[in-house]
CSV table of N, CA and C in Angstrom, one decimal:
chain,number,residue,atom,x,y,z
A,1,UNK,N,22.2,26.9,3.7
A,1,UNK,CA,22.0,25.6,4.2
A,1,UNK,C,20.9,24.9,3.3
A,2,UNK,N,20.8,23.5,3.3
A,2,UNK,CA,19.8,22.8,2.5
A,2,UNK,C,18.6,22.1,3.3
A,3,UNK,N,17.7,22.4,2.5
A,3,UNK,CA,16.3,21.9,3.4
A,3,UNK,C,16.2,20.3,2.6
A,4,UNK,N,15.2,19.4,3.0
A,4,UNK,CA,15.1,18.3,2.8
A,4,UNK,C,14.6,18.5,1.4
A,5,UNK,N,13.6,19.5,0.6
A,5,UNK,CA,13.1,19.2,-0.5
A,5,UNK,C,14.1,19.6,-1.2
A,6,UNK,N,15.4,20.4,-1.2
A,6,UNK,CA,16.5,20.1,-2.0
A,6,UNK,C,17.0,18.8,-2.4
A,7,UNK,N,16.8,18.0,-1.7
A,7,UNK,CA,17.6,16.7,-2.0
A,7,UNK,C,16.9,15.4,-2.0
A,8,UNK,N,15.5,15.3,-1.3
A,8,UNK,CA,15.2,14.0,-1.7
A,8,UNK,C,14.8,13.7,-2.8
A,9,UNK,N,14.0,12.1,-2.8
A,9,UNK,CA,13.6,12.0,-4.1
A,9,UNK,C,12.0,12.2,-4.2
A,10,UNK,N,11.8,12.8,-5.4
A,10,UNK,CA,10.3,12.9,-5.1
A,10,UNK,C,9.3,11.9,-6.2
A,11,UNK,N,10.0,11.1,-7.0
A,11,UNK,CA,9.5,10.3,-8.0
A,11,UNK,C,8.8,8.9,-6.8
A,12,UNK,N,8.0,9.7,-5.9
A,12,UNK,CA,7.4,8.5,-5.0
A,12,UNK,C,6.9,7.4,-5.7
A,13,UNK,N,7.2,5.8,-5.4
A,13,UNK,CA,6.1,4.4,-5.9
A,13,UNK,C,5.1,5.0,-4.6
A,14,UNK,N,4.4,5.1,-4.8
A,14,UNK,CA,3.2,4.6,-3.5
A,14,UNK,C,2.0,3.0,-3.7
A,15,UNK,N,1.9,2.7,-2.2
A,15,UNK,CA,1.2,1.6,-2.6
A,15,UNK,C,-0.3,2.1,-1.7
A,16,UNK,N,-1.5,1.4,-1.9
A,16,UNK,CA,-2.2,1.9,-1.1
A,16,UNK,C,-2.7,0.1,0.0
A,17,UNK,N,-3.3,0.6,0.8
A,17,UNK,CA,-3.3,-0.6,2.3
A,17,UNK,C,-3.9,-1.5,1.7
A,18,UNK,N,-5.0,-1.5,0.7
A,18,UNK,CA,-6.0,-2.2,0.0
A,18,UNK,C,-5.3,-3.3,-1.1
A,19,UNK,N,-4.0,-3.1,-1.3
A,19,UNK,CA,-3.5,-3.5,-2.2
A,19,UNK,C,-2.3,-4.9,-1.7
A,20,UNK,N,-2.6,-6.3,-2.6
A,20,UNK,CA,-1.7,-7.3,-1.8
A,20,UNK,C,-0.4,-7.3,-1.6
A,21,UNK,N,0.4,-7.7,-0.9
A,21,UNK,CA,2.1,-7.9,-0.7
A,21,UNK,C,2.0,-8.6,-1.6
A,22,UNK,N,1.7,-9.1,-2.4
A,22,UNK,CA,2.3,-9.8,-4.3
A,22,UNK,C,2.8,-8.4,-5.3
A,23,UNK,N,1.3,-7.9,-5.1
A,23,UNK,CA,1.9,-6.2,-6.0
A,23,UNK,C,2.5,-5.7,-5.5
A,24,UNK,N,2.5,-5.3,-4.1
A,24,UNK,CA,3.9,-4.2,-3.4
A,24,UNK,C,5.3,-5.0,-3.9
A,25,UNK,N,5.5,-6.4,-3.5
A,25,UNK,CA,6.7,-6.8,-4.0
A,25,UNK,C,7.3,-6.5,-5.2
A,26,UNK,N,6.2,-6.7,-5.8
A,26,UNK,CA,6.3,-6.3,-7.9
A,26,UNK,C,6.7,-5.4,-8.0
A,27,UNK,N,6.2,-4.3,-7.2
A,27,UNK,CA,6.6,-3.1,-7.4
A,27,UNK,C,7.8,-2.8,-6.9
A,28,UNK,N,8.5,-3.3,-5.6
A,28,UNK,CA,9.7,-3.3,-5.3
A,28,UNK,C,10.6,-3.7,-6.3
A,29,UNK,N,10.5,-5.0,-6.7
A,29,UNK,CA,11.1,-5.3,-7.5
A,29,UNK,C,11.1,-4.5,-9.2
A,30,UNK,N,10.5,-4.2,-9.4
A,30,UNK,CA,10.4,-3.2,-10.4
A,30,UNK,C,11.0,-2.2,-10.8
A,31,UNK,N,11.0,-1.6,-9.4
A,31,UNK,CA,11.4,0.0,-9.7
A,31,UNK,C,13.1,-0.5,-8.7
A,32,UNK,N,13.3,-1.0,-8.0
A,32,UNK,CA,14.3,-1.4,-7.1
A,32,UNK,C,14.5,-0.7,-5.9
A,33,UNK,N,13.2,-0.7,-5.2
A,33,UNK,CA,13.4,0.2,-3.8
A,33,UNK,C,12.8,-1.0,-3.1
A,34,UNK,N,13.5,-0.4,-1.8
A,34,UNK,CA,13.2,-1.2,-0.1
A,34,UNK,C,11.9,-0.6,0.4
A,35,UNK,N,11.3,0.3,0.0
A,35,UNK,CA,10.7,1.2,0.7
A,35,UNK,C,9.7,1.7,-0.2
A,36,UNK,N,8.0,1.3,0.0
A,36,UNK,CA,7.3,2.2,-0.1
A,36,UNK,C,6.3,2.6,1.1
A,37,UNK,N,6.0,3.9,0.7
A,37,UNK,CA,4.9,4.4,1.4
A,37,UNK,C,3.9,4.1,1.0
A,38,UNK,N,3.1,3.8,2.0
A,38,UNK,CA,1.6,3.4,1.6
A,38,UNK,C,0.5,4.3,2.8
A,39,UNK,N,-0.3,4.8,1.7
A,39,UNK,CA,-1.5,5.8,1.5
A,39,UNK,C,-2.6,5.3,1.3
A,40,UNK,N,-3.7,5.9,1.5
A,40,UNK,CA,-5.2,6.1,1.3
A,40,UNK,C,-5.7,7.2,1.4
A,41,UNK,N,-6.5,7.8,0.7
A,41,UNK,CA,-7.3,9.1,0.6
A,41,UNK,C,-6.8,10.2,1.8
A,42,UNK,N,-6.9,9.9,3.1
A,42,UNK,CA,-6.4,10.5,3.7
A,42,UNK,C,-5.0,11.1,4.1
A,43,UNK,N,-4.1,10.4,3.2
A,43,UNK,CA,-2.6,10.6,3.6
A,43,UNK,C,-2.0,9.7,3.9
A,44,UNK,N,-0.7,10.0,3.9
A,44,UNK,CA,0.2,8.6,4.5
A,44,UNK,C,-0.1,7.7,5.4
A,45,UNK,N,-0.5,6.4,5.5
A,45,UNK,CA,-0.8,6.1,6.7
A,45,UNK,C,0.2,4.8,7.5
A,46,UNK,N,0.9,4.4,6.6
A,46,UNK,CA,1.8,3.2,6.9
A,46,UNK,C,3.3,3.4,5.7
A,47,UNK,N,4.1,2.7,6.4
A,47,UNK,CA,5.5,2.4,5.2
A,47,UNK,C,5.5,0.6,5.2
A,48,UNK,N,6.0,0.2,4.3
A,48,UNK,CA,6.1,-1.1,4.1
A,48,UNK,C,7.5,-1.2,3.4
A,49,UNK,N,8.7,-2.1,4.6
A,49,UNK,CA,9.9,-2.0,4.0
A,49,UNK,C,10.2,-3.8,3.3
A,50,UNK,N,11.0,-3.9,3.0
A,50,UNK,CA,11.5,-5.3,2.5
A,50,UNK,C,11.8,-6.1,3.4
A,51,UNK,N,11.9,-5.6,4.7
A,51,UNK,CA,12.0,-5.9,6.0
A,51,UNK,C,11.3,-6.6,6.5
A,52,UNK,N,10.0,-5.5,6.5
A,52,UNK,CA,8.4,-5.7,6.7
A,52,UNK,C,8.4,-7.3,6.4
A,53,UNK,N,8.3,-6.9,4.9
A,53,UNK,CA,7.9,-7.8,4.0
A,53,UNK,C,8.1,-9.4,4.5
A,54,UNK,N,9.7,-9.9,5.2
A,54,UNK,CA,10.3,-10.5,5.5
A,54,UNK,C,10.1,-11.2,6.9
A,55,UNK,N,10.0,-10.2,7.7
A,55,UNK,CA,9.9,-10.6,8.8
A,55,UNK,C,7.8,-11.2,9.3
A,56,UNK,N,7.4,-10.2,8.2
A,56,UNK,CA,5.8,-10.3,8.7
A,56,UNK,C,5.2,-10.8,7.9
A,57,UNK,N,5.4,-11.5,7.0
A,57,UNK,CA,4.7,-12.6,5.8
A,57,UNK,C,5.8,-14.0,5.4
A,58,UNK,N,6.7,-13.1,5.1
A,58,UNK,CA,7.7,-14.7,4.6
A,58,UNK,C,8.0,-15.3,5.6
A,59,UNK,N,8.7,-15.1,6.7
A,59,UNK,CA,9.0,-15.9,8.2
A,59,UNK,C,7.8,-16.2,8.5
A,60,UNK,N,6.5,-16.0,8.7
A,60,UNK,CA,5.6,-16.4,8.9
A,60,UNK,C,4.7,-17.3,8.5
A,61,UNK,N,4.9,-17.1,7.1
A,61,UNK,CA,4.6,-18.3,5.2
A,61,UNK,C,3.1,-17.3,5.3
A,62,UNK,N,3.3,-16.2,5.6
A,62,UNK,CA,1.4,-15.5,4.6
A,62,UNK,C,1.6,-15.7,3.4
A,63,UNK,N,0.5,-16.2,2.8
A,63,UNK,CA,0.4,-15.7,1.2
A,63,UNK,C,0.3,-14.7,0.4
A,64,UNK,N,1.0,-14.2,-0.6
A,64,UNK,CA,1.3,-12.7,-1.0
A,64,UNK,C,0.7,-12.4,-1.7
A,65,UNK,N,-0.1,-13.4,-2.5
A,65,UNK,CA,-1.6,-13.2,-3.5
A,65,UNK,C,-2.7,-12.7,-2.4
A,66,UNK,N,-2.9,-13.2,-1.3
A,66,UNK,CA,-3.9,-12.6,0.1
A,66,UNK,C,-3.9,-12.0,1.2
A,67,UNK,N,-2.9,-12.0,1.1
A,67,UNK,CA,-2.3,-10.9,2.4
A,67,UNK,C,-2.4,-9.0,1.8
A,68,UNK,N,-2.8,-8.5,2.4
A,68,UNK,CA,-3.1,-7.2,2.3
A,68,UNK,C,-1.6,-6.6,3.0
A,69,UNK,N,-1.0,-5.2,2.3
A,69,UNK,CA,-0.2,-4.4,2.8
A,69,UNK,C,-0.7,-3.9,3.8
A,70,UNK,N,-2.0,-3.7,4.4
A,70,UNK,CA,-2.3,-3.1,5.6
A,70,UNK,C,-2.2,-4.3,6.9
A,71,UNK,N,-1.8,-5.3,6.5
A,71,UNK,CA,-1.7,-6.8,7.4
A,71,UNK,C,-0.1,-6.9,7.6
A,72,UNK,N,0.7,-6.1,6.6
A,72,UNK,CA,2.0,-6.4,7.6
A,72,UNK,C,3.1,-4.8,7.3
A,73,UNK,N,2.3,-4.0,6.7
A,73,UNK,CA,2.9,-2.3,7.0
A,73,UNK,C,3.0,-1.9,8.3
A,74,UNK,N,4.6,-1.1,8.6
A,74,UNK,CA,4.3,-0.2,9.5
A,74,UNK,C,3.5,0.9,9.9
A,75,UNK,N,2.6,1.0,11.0
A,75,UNK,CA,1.9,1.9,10.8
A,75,UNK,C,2.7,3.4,11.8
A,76,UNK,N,3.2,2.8,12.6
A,76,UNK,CA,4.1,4.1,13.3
A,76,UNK,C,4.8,4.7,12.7
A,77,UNK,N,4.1,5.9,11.8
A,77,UNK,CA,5.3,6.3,10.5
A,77,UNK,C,6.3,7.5,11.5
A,78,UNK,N,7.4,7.4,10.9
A,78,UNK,CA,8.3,8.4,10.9
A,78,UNK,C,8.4,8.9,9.6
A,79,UNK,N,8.5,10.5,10.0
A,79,UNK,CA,8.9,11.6,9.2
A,79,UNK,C,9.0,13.1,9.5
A,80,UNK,N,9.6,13.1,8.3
A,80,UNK,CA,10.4,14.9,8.3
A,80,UNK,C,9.5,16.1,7.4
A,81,UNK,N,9.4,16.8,7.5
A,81,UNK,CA,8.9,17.6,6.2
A,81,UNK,C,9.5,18.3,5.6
A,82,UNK,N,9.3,18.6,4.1
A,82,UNK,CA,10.4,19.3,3.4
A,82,UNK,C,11.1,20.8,3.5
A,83,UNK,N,10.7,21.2,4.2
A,83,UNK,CA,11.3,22.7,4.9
A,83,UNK,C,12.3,22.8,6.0
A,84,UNK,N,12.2,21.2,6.1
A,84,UNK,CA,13.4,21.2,7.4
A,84,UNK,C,14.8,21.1,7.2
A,85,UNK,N,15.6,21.7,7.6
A,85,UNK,CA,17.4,21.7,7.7
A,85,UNK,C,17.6,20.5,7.3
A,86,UNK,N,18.5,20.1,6.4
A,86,UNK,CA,18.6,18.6,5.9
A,86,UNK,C,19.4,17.9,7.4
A,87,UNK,N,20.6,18.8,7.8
A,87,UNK,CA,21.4,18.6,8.6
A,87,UNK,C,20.6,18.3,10.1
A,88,UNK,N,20.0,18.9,10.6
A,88,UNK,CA,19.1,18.2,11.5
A,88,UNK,C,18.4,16.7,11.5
A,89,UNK,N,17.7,17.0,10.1
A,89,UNK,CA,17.0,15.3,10.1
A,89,UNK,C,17.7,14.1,10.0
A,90,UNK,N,18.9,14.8,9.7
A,90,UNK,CA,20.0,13.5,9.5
A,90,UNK,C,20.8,13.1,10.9
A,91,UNK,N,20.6,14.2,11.3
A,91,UNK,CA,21.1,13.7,12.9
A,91,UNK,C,20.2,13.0,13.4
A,92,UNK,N,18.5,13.1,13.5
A,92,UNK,CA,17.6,12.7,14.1
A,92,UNK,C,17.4,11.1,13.8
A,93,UNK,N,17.6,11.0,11.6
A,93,UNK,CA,17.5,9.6,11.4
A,93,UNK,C,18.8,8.9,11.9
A,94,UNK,N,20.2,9.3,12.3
A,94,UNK,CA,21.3,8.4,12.9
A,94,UNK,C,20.5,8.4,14.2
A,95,UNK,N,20.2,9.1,14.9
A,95,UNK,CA,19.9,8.5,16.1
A,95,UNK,C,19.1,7.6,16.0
A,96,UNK,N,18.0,7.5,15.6
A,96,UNK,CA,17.3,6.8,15.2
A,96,UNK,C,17.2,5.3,14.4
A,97,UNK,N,18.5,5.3,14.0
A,97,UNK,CA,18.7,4.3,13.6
A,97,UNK,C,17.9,4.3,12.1
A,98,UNK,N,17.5,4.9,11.2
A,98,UNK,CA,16.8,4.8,10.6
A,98,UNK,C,17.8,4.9,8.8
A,99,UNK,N,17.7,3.9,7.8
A,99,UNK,CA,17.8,4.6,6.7
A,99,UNK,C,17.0,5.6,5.5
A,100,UNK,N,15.6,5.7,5.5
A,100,UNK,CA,14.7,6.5,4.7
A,100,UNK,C,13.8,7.3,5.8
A,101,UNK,N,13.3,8.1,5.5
A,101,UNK,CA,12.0,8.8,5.9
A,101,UNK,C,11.3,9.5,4.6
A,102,UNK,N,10.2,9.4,5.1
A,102,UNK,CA,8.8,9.8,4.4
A,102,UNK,C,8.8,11.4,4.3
A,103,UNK,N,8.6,11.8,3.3
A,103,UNK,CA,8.7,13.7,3.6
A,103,UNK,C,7.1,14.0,3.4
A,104,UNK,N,7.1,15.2,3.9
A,104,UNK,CA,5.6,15.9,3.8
A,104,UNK,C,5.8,17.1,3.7
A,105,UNK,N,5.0,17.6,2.7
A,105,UNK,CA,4.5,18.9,2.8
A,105,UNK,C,3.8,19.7,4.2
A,106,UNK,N,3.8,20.9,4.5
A,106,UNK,CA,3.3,21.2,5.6
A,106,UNK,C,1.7,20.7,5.4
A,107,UNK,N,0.8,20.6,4.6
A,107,UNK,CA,-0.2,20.1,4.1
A,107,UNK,C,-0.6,19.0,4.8
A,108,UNK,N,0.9,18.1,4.7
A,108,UNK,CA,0.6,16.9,5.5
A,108,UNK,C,0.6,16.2,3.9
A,109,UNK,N,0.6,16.0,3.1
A,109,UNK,CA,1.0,15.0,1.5
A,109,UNK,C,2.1,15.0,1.4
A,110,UNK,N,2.6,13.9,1.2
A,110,UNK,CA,3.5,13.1,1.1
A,110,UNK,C,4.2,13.8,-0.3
A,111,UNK,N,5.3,14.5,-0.5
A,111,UNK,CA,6.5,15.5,-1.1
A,111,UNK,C,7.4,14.2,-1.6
A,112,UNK,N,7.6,13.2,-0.7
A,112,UNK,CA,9.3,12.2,-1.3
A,112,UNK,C,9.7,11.3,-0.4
A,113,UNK,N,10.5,11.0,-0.4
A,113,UNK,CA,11.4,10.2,0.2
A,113,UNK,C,12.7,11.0,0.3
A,114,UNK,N,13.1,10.5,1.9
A,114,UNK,CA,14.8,10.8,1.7
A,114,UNK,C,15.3,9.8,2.7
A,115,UNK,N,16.3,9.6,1.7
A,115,UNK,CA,17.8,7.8,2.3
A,115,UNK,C,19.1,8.8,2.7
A,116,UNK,N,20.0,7.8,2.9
A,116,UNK,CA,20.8,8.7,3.6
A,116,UNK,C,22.0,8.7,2.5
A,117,UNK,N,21.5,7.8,1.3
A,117,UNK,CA,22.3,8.0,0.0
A,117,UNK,C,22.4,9.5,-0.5
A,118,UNK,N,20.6,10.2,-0.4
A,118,UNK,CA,20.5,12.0,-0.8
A,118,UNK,C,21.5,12.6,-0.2
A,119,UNK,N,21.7,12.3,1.0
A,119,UNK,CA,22.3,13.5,2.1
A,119,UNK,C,23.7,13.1,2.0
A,120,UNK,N,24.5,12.0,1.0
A,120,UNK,CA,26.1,11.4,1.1
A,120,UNK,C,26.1,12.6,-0.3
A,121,UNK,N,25.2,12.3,-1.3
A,121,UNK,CA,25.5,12.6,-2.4
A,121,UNK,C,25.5,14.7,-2.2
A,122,UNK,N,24.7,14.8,-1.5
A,122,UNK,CA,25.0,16.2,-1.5
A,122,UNK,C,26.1,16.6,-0.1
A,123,UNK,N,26.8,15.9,0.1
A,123,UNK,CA,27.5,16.1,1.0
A,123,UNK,C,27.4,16.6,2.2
A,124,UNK,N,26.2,16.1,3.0
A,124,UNK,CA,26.1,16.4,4.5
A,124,UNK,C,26.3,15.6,5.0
């Protein structure tokens, strides 16, 4: 059976909370993801999706040169850790309604990302 650090991705962007939604966007746009995790010294503390982004600065008209990622990130993270059954977390993210989660090391440091693109491509 496959655990989650078989198959996600681990080439994490991370952004940190201190940093504005102008650069998180940049960096979205950059690399082409919906999703980073955003960190500070202590560990993951928030995700900020394109969503986010959307719903909690552009509907709103914040400014993206002043607005801090810690002013519109989620902070209620969900996640899996990478020792877990892939097949479980993928049950857990459909119920959930979710497309990505944050992976962790038992440490608690952030290991990757996994979409539900990893788990089509390895066929679970």
């Amino acid at each position: 059976s496959m655990h989650i650090g078989d198959i996600m991705t681990r080439n994490v962007h991370l952004v940190r909370p201190e940093e504005t939604l102008q650069y998180a966007a940049s960096l979205m746009a950059e690399w082409d993801i919906a999703f980073l995790p955003v960190a500070d010294a202590s560990g993951l503390v928030g995700t900020l999706t394109d969503r986010d982004v959307i719903l909690r600065a552009v509907a709103p008209g914040l400014a993206a040169e002043t607005t801090k990622v810690s002013d519109i990130m989620t902070t209620n993270i969900t996640y899996c850790y990478d020792d877990e059954e892939a097949a479980d977390v993928l049950a857990n993210m459909k119920a959930l309604h979710l497309r990505r989660l944050a992976v962790l090391d038992r440490q608690s440091r952030l290991s990757g990302v996994v979409s539900r693109t990893d788990f089509a491509r390895h066929g679970i």
